[in-house]
Short mmCIF file of C-alpha atoms and ligand atoms in Angstrom, two decimals:
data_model
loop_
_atom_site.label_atom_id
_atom_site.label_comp_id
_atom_site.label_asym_id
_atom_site.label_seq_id
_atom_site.Cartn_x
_atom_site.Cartn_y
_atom_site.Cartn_z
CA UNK A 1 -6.43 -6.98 -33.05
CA UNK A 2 -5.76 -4.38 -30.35
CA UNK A 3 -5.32 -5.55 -26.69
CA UNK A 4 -6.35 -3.02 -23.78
CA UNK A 5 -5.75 -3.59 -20.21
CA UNK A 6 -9.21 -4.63 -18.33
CA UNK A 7 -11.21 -2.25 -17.19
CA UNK A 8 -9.85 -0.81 -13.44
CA UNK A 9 -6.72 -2.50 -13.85
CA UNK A 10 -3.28 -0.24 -14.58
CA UNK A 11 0.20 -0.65 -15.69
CA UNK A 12 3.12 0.83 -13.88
CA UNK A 13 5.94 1.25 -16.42
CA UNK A 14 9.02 3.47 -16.02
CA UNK A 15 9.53 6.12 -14.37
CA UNK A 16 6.04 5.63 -12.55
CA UNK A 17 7.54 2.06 -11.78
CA UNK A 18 10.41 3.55 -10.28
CA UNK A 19 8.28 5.55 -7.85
CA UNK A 20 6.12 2.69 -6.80
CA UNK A 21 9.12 0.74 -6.42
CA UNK A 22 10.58 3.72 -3.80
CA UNK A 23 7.22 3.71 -2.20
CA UNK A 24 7.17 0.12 -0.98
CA UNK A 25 11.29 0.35 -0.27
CA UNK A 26 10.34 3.52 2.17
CA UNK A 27 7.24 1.01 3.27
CA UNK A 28 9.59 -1.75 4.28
CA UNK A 29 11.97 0.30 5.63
CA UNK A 30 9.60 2.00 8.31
CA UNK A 31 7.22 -1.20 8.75
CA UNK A 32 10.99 -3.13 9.95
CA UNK A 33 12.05 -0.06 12.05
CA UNK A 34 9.03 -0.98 14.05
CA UNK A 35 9.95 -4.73 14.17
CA UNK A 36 7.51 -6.00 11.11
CA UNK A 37 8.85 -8.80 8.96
CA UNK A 38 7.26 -9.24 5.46
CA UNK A 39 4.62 -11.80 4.93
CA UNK A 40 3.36 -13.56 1.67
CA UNK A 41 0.13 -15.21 1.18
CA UNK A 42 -1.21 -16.45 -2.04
CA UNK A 43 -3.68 -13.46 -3.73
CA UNK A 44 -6.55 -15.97 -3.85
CA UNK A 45 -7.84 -17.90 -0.98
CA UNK A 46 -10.86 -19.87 -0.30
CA UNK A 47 -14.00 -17.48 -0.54
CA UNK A 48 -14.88 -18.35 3.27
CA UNK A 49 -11.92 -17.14 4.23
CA UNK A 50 -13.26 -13.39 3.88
CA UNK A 51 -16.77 -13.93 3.80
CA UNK A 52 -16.03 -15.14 7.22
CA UNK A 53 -14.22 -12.29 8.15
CA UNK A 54 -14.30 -9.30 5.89
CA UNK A 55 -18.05 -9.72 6.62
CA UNK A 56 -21.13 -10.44 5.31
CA UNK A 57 -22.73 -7.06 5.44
CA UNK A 58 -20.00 -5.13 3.93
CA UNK A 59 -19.93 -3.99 0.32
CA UNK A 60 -16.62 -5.80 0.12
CA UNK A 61 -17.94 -9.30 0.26
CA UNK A 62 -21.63 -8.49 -1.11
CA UNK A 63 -20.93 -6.82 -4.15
CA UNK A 64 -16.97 -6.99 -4.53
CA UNK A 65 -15.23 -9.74 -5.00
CA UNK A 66 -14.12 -11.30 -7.67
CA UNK A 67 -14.83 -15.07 -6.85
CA UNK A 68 -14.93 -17.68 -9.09
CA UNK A 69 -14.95 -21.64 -9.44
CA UNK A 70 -11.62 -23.35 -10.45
CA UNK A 71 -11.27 -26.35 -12.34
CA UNK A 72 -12.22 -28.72 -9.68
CA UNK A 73 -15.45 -26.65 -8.62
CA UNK A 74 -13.31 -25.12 -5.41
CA UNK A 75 -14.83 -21.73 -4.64
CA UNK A 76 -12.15 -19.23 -4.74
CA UNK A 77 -11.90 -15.83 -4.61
CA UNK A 78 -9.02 -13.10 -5.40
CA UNK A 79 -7.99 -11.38 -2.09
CA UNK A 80 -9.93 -8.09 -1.64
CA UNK A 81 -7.54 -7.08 1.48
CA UNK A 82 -4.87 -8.67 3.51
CA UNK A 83 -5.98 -9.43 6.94
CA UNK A 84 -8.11 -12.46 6.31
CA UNK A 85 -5.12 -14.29 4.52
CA UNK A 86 -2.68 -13.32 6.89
CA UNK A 87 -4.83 -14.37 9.96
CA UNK A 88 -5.36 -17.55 7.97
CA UNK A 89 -1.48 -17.74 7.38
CA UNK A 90 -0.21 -17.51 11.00
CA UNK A 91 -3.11 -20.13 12.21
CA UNK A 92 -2.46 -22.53 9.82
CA UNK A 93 1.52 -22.33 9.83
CA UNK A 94 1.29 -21.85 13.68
CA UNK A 95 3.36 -19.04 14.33
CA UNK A 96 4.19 -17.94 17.43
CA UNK A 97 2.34 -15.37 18.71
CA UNK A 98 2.89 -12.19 19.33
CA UNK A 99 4.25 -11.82 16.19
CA UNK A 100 4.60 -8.24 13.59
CA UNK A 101 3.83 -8.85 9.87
CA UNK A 102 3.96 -6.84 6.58
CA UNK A 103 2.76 -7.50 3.30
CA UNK A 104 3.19 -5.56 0.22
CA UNK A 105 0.94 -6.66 -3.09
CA UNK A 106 -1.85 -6.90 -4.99
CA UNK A 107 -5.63 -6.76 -4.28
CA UNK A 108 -9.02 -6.88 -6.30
CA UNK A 109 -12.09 -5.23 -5.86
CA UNK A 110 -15.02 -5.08 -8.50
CA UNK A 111 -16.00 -1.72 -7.94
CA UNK A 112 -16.62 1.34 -10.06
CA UNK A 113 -12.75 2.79 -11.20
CA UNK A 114 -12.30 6.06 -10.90
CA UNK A 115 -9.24 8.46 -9.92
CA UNK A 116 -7.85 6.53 -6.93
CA UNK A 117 -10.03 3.77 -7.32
CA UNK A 118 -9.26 0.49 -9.24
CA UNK A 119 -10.64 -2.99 -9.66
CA UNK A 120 -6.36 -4.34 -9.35
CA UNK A 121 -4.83 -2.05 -6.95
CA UNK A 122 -1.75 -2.37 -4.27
CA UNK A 123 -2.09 -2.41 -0.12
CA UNK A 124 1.17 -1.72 2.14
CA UNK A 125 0.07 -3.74 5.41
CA UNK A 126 1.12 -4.06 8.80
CA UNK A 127 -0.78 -6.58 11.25
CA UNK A 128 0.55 -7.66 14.64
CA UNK A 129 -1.14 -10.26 16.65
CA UNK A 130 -0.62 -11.24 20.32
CA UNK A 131 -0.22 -7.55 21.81
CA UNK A 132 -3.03 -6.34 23.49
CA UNK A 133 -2.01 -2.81 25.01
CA UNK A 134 -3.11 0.87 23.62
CA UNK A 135 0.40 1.55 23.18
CA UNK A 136 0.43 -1.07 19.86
CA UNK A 137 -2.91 0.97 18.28
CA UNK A 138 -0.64 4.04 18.74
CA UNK A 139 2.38 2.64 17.28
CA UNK A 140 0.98 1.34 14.76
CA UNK A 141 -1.20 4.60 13.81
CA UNK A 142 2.31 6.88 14.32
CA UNK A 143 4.07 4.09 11.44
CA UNK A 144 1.17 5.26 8.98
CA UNK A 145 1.73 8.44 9.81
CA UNK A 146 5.53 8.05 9.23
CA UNK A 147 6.09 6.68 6.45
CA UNK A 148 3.18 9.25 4.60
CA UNK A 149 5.47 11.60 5.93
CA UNK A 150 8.42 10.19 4.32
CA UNK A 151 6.66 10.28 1.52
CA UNK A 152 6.85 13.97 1.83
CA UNK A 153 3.18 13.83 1.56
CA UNK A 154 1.87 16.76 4.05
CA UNK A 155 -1.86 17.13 3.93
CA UNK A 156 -2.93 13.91 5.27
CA UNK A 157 -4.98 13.65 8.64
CA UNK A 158 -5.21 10.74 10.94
CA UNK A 159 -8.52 10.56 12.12
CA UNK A 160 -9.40 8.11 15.21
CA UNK A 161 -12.66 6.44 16.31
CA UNK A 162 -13.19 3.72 18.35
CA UNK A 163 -16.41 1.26 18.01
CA UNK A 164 -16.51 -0.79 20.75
CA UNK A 165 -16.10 -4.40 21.67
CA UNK A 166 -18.38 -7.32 21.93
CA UNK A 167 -19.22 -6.40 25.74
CA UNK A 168 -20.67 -3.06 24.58
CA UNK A 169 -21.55 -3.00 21.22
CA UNK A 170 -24.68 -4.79 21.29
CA UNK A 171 -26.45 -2.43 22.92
CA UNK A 172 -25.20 0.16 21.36
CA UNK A 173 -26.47 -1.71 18.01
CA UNK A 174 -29.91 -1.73 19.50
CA UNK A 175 -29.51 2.39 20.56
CA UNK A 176 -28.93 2.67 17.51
CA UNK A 177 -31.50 0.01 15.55
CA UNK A 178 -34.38 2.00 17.77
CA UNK A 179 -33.00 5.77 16.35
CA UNK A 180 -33.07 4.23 12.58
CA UNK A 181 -35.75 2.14 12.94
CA UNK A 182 -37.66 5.94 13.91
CA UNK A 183 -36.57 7.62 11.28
CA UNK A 184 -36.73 4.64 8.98
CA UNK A 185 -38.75 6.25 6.42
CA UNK A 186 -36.19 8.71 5.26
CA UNK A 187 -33.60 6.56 4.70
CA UNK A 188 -32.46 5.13 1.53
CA UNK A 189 -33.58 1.44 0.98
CA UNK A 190 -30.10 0.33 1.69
CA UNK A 191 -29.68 1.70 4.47
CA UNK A 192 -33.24 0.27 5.70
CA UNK A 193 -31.93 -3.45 4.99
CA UNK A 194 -28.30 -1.93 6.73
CA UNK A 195 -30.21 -0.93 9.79
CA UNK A 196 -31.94 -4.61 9.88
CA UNK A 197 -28.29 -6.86 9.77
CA UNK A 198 -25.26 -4.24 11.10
CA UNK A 199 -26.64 -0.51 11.59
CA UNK A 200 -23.03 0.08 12.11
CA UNK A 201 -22.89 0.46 8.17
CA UNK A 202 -25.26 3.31 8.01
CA UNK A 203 -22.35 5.35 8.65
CA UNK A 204 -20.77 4.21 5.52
CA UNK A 205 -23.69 5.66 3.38
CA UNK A 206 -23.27 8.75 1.11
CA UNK A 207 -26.52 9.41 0.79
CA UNK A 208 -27.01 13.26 2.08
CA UNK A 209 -29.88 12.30 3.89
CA UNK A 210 -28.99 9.36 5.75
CA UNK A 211 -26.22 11.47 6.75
CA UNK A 212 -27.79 14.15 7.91
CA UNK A 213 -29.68 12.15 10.16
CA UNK A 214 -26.81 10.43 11.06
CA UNK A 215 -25.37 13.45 12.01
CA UNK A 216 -27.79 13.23 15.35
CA UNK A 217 -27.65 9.39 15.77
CA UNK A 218 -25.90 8.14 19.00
CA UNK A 219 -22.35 7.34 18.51
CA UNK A 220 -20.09 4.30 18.92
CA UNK A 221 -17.93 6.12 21.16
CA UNK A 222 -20.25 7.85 23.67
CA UNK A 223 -21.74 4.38 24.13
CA UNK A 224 -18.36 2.53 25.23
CA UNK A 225 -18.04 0.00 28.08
CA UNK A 226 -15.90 1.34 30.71
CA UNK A 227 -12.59 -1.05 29.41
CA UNK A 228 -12.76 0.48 25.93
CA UNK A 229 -13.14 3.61 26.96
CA UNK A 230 -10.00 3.32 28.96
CA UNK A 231 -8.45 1.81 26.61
CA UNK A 232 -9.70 4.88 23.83
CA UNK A 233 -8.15 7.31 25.97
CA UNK A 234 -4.84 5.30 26.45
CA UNK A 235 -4.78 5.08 22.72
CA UNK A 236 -5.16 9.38 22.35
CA UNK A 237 -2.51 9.91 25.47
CA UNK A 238 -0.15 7.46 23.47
CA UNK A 239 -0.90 9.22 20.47
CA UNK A 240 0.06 12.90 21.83
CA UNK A 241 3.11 11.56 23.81
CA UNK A 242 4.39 10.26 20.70
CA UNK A 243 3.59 13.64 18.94
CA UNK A 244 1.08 12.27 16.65
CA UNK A 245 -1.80 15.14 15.29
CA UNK A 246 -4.76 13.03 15.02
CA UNK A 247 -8.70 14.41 14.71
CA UNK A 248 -11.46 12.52 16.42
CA UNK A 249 -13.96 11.29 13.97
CA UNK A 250 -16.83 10.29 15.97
CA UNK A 251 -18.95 8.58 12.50
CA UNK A 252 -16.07 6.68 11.64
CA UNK A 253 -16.59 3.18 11.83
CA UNK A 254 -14.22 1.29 9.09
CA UNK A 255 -16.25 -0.71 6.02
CA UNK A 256 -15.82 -4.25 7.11
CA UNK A 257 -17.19 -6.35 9.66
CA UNK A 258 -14.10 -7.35 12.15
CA UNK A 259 -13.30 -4.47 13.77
CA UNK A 260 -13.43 -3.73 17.73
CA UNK A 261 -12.55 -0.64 19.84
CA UNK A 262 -9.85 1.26 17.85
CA UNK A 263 -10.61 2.37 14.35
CA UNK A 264 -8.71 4.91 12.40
CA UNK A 265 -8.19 6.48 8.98
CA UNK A 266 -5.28 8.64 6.83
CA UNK A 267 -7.30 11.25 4.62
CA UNK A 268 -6.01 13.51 1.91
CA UNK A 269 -7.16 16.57 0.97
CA UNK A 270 -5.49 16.66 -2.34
CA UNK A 271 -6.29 13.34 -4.25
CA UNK A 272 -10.07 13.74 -4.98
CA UNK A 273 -13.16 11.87 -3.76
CA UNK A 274 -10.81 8.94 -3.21
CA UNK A 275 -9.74 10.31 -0.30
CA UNK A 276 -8.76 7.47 2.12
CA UNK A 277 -5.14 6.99 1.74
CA UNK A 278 -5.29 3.76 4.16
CA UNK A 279 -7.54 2.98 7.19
CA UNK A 280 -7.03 0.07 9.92
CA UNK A 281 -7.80 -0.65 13.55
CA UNK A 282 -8.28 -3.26 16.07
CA UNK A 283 -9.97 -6.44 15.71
CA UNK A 284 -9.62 -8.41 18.78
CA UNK A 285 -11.96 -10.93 18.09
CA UNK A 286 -11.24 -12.09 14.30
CA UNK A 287 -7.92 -14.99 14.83
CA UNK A 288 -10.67 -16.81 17.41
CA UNK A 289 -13.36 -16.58 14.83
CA UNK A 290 -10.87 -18.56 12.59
CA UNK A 291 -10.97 -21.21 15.27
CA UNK A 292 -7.49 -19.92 16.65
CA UNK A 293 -6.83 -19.21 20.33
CA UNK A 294 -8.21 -15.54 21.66
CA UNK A 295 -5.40 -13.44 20.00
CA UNK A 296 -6.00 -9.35 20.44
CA UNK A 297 -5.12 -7.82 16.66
CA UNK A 298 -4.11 -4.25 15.27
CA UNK A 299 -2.85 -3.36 11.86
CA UNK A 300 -4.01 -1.08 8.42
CA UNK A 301 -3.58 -1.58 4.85
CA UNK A 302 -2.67 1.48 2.67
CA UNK A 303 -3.34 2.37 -0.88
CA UNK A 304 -0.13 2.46 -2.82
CA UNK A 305 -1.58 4.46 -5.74
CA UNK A 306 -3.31 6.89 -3.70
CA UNK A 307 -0.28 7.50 -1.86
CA UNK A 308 1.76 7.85 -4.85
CA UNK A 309 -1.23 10.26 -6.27
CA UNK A 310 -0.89 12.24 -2.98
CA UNK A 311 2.92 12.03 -2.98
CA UNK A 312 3.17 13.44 -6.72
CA UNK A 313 3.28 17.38 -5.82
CA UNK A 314 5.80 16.93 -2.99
CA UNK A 315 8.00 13.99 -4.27
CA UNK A 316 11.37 14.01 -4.03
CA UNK A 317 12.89 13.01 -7.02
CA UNK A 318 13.33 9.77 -7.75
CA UNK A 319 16.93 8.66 -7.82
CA UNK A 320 17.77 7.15 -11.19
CA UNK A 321 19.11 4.35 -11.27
CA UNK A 322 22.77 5.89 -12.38
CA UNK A 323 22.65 2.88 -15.51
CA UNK A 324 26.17 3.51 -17.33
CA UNK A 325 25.77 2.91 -21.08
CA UNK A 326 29.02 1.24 -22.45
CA UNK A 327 30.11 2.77 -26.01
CA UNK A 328 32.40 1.05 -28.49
CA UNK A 329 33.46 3.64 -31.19
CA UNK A 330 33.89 0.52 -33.47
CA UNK A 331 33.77 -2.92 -33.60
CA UNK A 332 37.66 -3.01 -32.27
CA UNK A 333 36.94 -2.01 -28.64
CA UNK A 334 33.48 -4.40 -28.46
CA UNK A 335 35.58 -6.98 -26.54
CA UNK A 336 37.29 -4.05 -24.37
CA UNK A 337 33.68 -2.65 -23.83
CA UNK A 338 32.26 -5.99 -23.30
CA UNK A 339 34.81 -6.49 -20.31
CA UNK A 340 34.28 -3.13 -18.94
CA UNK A 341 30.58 -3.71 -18.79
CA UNK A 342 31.09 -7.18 -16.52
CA UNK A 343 33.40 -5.16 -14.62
CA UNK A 344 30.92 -2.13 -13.75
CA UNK A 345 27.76 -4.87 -13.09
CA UNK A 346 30.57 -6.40 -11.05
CA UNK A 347 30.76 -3.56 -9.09
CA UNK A 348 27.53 -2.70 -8.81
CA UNK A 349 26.89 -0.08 -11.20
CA UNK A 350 23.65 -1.30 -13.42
CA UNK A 351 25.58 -1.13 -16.95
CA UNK A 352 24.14 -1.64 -20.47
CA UNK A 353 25.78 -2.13 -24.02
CA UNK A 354 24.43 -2.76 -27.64
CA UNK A 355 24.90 -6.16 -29.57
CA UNK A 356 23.66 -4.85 -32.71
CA UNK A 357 26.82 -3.37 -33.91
CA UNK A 358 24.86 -0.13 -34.39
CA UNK A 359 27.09 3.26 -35.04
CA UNK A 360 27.82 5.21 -31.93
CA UNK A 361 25.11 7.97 -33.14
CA UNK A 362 22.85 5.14 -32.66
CA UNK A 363 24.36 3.93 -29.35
CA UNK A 364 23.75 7.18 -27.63
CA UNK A 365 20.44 7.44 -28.83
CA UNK A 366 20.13 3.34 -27.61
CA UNK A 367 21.51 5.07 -24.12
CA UNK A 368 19.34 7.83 -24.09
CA UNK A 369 16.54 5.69 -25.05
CA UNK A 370 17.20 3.24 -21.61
CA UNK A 371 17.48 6.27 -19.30
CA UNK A 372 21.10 5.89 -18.81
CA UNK A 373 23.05 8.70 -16.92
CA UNK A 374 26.31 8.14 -18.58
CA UNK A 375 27.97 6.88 -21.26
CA UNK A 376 31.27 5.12 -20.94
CA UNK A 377 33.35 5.52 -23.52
CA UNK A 378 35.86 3.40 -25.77
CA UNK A 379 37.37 4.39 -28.89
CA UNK A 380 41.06 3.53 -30.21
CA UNK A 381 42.65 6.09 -28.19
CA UNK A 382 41.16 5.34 -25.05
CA UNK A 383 42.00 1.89 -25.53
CA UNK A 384 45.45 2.47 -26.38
CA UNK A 385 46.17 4.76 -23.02
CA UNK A 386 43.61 2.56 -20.62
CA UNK A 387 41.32 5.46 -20.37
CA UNK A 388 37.63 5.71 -20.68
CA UNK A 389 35.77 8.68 -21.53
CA UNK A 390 32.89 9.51 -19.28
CA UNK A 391 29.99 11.50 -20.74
CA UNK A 392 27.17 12.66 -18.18
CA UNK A 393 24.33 12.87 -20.31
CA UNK A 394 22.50 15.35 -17.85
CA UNK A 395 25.05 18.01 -17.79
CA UNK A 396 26.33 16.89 -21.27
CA UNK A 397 29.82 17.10 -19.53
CA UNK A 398 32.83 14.68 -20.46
CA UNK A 399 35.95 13.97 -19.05
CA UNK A 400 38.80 11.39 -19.72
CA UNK A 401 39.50 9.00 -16.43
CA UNK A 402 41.86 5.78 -16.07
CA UNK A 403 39.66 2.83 -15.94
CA UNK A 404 40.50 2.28 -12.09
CA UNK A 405 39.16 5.33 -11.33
CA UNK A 406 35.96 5.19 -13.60
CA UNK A 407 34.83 2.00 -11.33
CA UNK A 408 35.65 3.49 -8.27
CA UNK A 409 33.68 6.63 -8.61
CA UNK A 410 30.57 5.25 -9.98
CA UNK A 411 30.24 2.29 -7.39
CA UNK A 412 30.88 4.64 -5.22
CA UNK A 413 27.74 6.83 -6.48
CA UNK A 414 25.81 3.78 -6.25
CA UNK A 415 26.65 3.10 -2.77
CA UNK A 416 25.50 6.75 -1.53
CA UNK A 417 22.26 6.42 -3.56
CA UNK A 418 21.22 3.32 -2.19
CA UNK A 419 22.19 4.34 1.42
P1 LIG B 501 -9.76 -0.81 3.58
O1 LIG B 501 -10.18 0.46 4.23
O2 LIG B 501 -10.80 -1.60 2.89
O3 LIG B 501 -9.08 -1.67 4.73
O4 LIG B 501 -8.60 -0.52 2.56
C1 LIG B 501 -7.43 0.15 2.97
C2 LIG B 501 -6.99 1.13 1.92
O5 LIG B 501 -6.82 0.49 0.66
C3 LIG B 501 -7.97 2.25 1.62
O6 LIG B 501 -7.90 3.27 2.58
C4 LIG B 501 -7.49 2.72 0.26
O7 LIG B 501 -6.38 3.59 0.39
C5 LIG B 501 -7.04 1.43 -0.39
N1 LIG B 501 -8.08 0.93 -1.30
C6 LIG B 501 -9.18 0.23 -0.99
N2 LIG B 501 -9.90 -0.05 -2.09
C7 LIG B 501 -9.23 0.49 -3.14
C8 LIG B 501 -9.43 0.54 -4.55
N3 LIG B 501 -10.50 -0.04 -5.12
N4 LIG B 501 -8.52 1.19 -5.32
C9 LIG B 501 -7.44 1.78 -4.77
N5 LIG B 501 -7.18 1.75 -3.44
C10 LIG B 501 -8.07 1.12 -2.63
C11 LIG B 501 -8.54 -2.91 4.55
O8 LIG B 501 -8.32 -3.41 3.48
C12 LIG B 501 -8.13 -3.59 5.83
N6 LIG B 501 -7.60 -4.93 5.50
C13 LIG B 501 -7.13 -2.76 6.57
C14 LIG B 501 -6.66 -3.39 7.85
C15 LIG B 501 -5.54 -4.08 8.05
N7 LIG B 501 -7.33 -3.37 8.99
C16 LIG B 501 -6.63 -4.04 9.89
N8 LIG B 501 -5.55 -4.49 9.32
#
């Protein structure tokens, strides 16, 4: 019987491992240059945790998740996003607030897979709590932006919205409710019930009509209360100080329920109808709806695979891991080779030999095979004279060096490459 991978669901095997592994080690990098330490929360929680949060009218809790009932009948569900788990996290551990977290895994949606969309697929995160000021949204939007960038992906755009808060919003909502409610006829039957419990996620629809006449409907951010509008304009002077290009997407209003004033999105132009590479914002509101103390929130998630898709044409290459495949010419120099190999992983060069006894024709094709850069080399000869040939099986060049020098030059390789 033949085994496939469930539907939506991928596997990342070399070299595509290799880049996904560079991804997140450029994601770390820039999320602690900005004072983020990682966080990690189980990929399942309780289901209440995001229906509470995530929202009930977004698609992500009403037709999404992947919830089920364990053994003991508790109702679980695998993590869709992040946030909810993390705001969960820091409430029930009691961290001290403000505090900068990061989180790097896993997340499941049951939605339709297509190019940039899977049912399994990998956020990058960033979420501080506790800071309050327009400075953070802008921060936090530029670290997108920078690490994209060291991505060497180019054609993204950082669009920025903001929605509101709970002094404003309401009326806006019924602004908003009275426009639809007009027009109700021509919208699509979703968006009728939409209009009825958030008419926020009208904006969400791709329907060409309901967007068209969306196109004319009063907008979140020509209907803000005199604080967030402030506090929008802080955001877009941070934002230019800071030399961020940003476009203001006035429709924009994030798929899930908890965010407040800022909301913002990365979009590709290269990757397909997929085109969010990540998307955050603000929710000021969502730690207190946990039951935790009023706690003002910013962060995003980012797709990993979409920003590897987007990073594909301008990658840099991916450094190889420099592996050193050790060579005995014959079963005399295995024990030399053996202690040359603990020697090089001693040094930190990643180093490989075979136990098979297989003939060296066979060991280089074992080396080539595992992606090694070199081979080291040990025949009599060498072993006689404490030498080691060196083959570079890129440049197919080879050269004879004392066994001092062999370990000093490759750790030293190693050493620039992870730098
Ligand atoms: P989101 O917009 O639902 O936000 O997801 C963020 C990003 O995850 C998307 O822009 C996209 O790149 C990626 N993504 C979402 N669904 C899929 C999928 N099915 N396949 C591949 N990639 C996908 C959130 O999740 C919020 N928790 C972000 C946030 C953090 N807001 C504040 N803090």
């Amino acid at each position: 019987m033949k085994h496939t991978r469930p539907k939506g669901t991928r596997d990342f095997l070399p070299p595509e491992s290799a880049r996904k592994q560079r991804a997140e080690a450029v994601f770390r990098r820039c999320a602690e240059l900005y004072g983020f330490q990682e966080a990690v929360t189980p990929t399942f929680e309780h289901t209440e945790v995001f229906v509470k949060s995530s929202g009930v009218t977004s698609d992500v809790v009403t037709k999404e998740m992947y919830t089920f009932k364990d053994r003991s009948e508790r109702e679980l569900t695998l993590r869709p996003e992040g946030t909810p788990g993390l705001v969960r996290a820091i409430l029930e551990n009691g961290l001290r607030i403000p505090c900068r977290l990061y989180y790097v895994g896993p997340m499941f949606r049951y939605n339709r897979p297509q190019k940039g969309r899977y049912r399994e697929f990998y956020q990058l995160g960033v979420e501080s709590f506790g800071e309050a000021g327009p400075e953070v949204d802008a921060e936090v939007i530029a670290l997108g932006a920078e690490f994209f960038g060291a991505l060497g992906i180019r054609d993204c755009e950082t669009q920025v919205n903001s929605i509101g808060c709970r002094a404003c919003r309401p009326q806006y909502h019924e602004q908003l409710k009275r426009f639809l409610t007009e027009r109700s006829s021509e919208l699509c039957p979703e968006c009728r019930t939409r209009m009825e419990q958030n008419p926020l996620r009208t904006f969400d629809c791709k329907n060409e009509t309901c967007q068209a006449i969306l196109g004319n409907a009063p907008k979140p951010k020509d209907n803000l209360c005199s604080a967030c509008a402030e506090h929008f304009q802080a955001v877009l002077a941070a934002l230019r100080a800071r030399d961020v290009k940003f476009a203001l997407n006035d429709r924009m209003v994030r798929g899930l329920d908890y965010y407040s004033r800022t909301a913002f999105e990365y979009i590709s132009r290269t990757i397909g109808a997929q085109d969010s590479l990540g998307g955050g914002g603000r929710y000021d509101y969502l730690v207190e709806d946990f039951g935790g103390p009023a706690t003002p929130a910013v962060g995003f998630a980012l797709g990993e695979e979409r920003a590897l898709l987007a990073a594909e044409q301008s990658d840099k290459p991916v450094v190889s891991r420099r592996l050193v495949f050790v060579i005995a010419m014959s079963d005399g120099e295995r024990a030399a080779a053996g202690e040359l190999l603990a020697e090089l992983r001693k040094a930190g060069v990643p180093a490989q030999m075979d136990y098979d006894h297989r003939k060296p024709k066979a060991q280089f094709r074992s080396a080539d095979n595992a992606g090694a850069q070199y081979c080291a080399i040990l025949g009599e000869r060498e072993l006689a004279q404490g030498l080691v040939s060196l083959k570079d099986l890129t440049t197919g060049e080879q050269q004879e060096l004392k066994r001092t020098e062999l370990l000093a030059r490759l750790a030293g390789q190693q050493m620039a490459d992870s730098r």
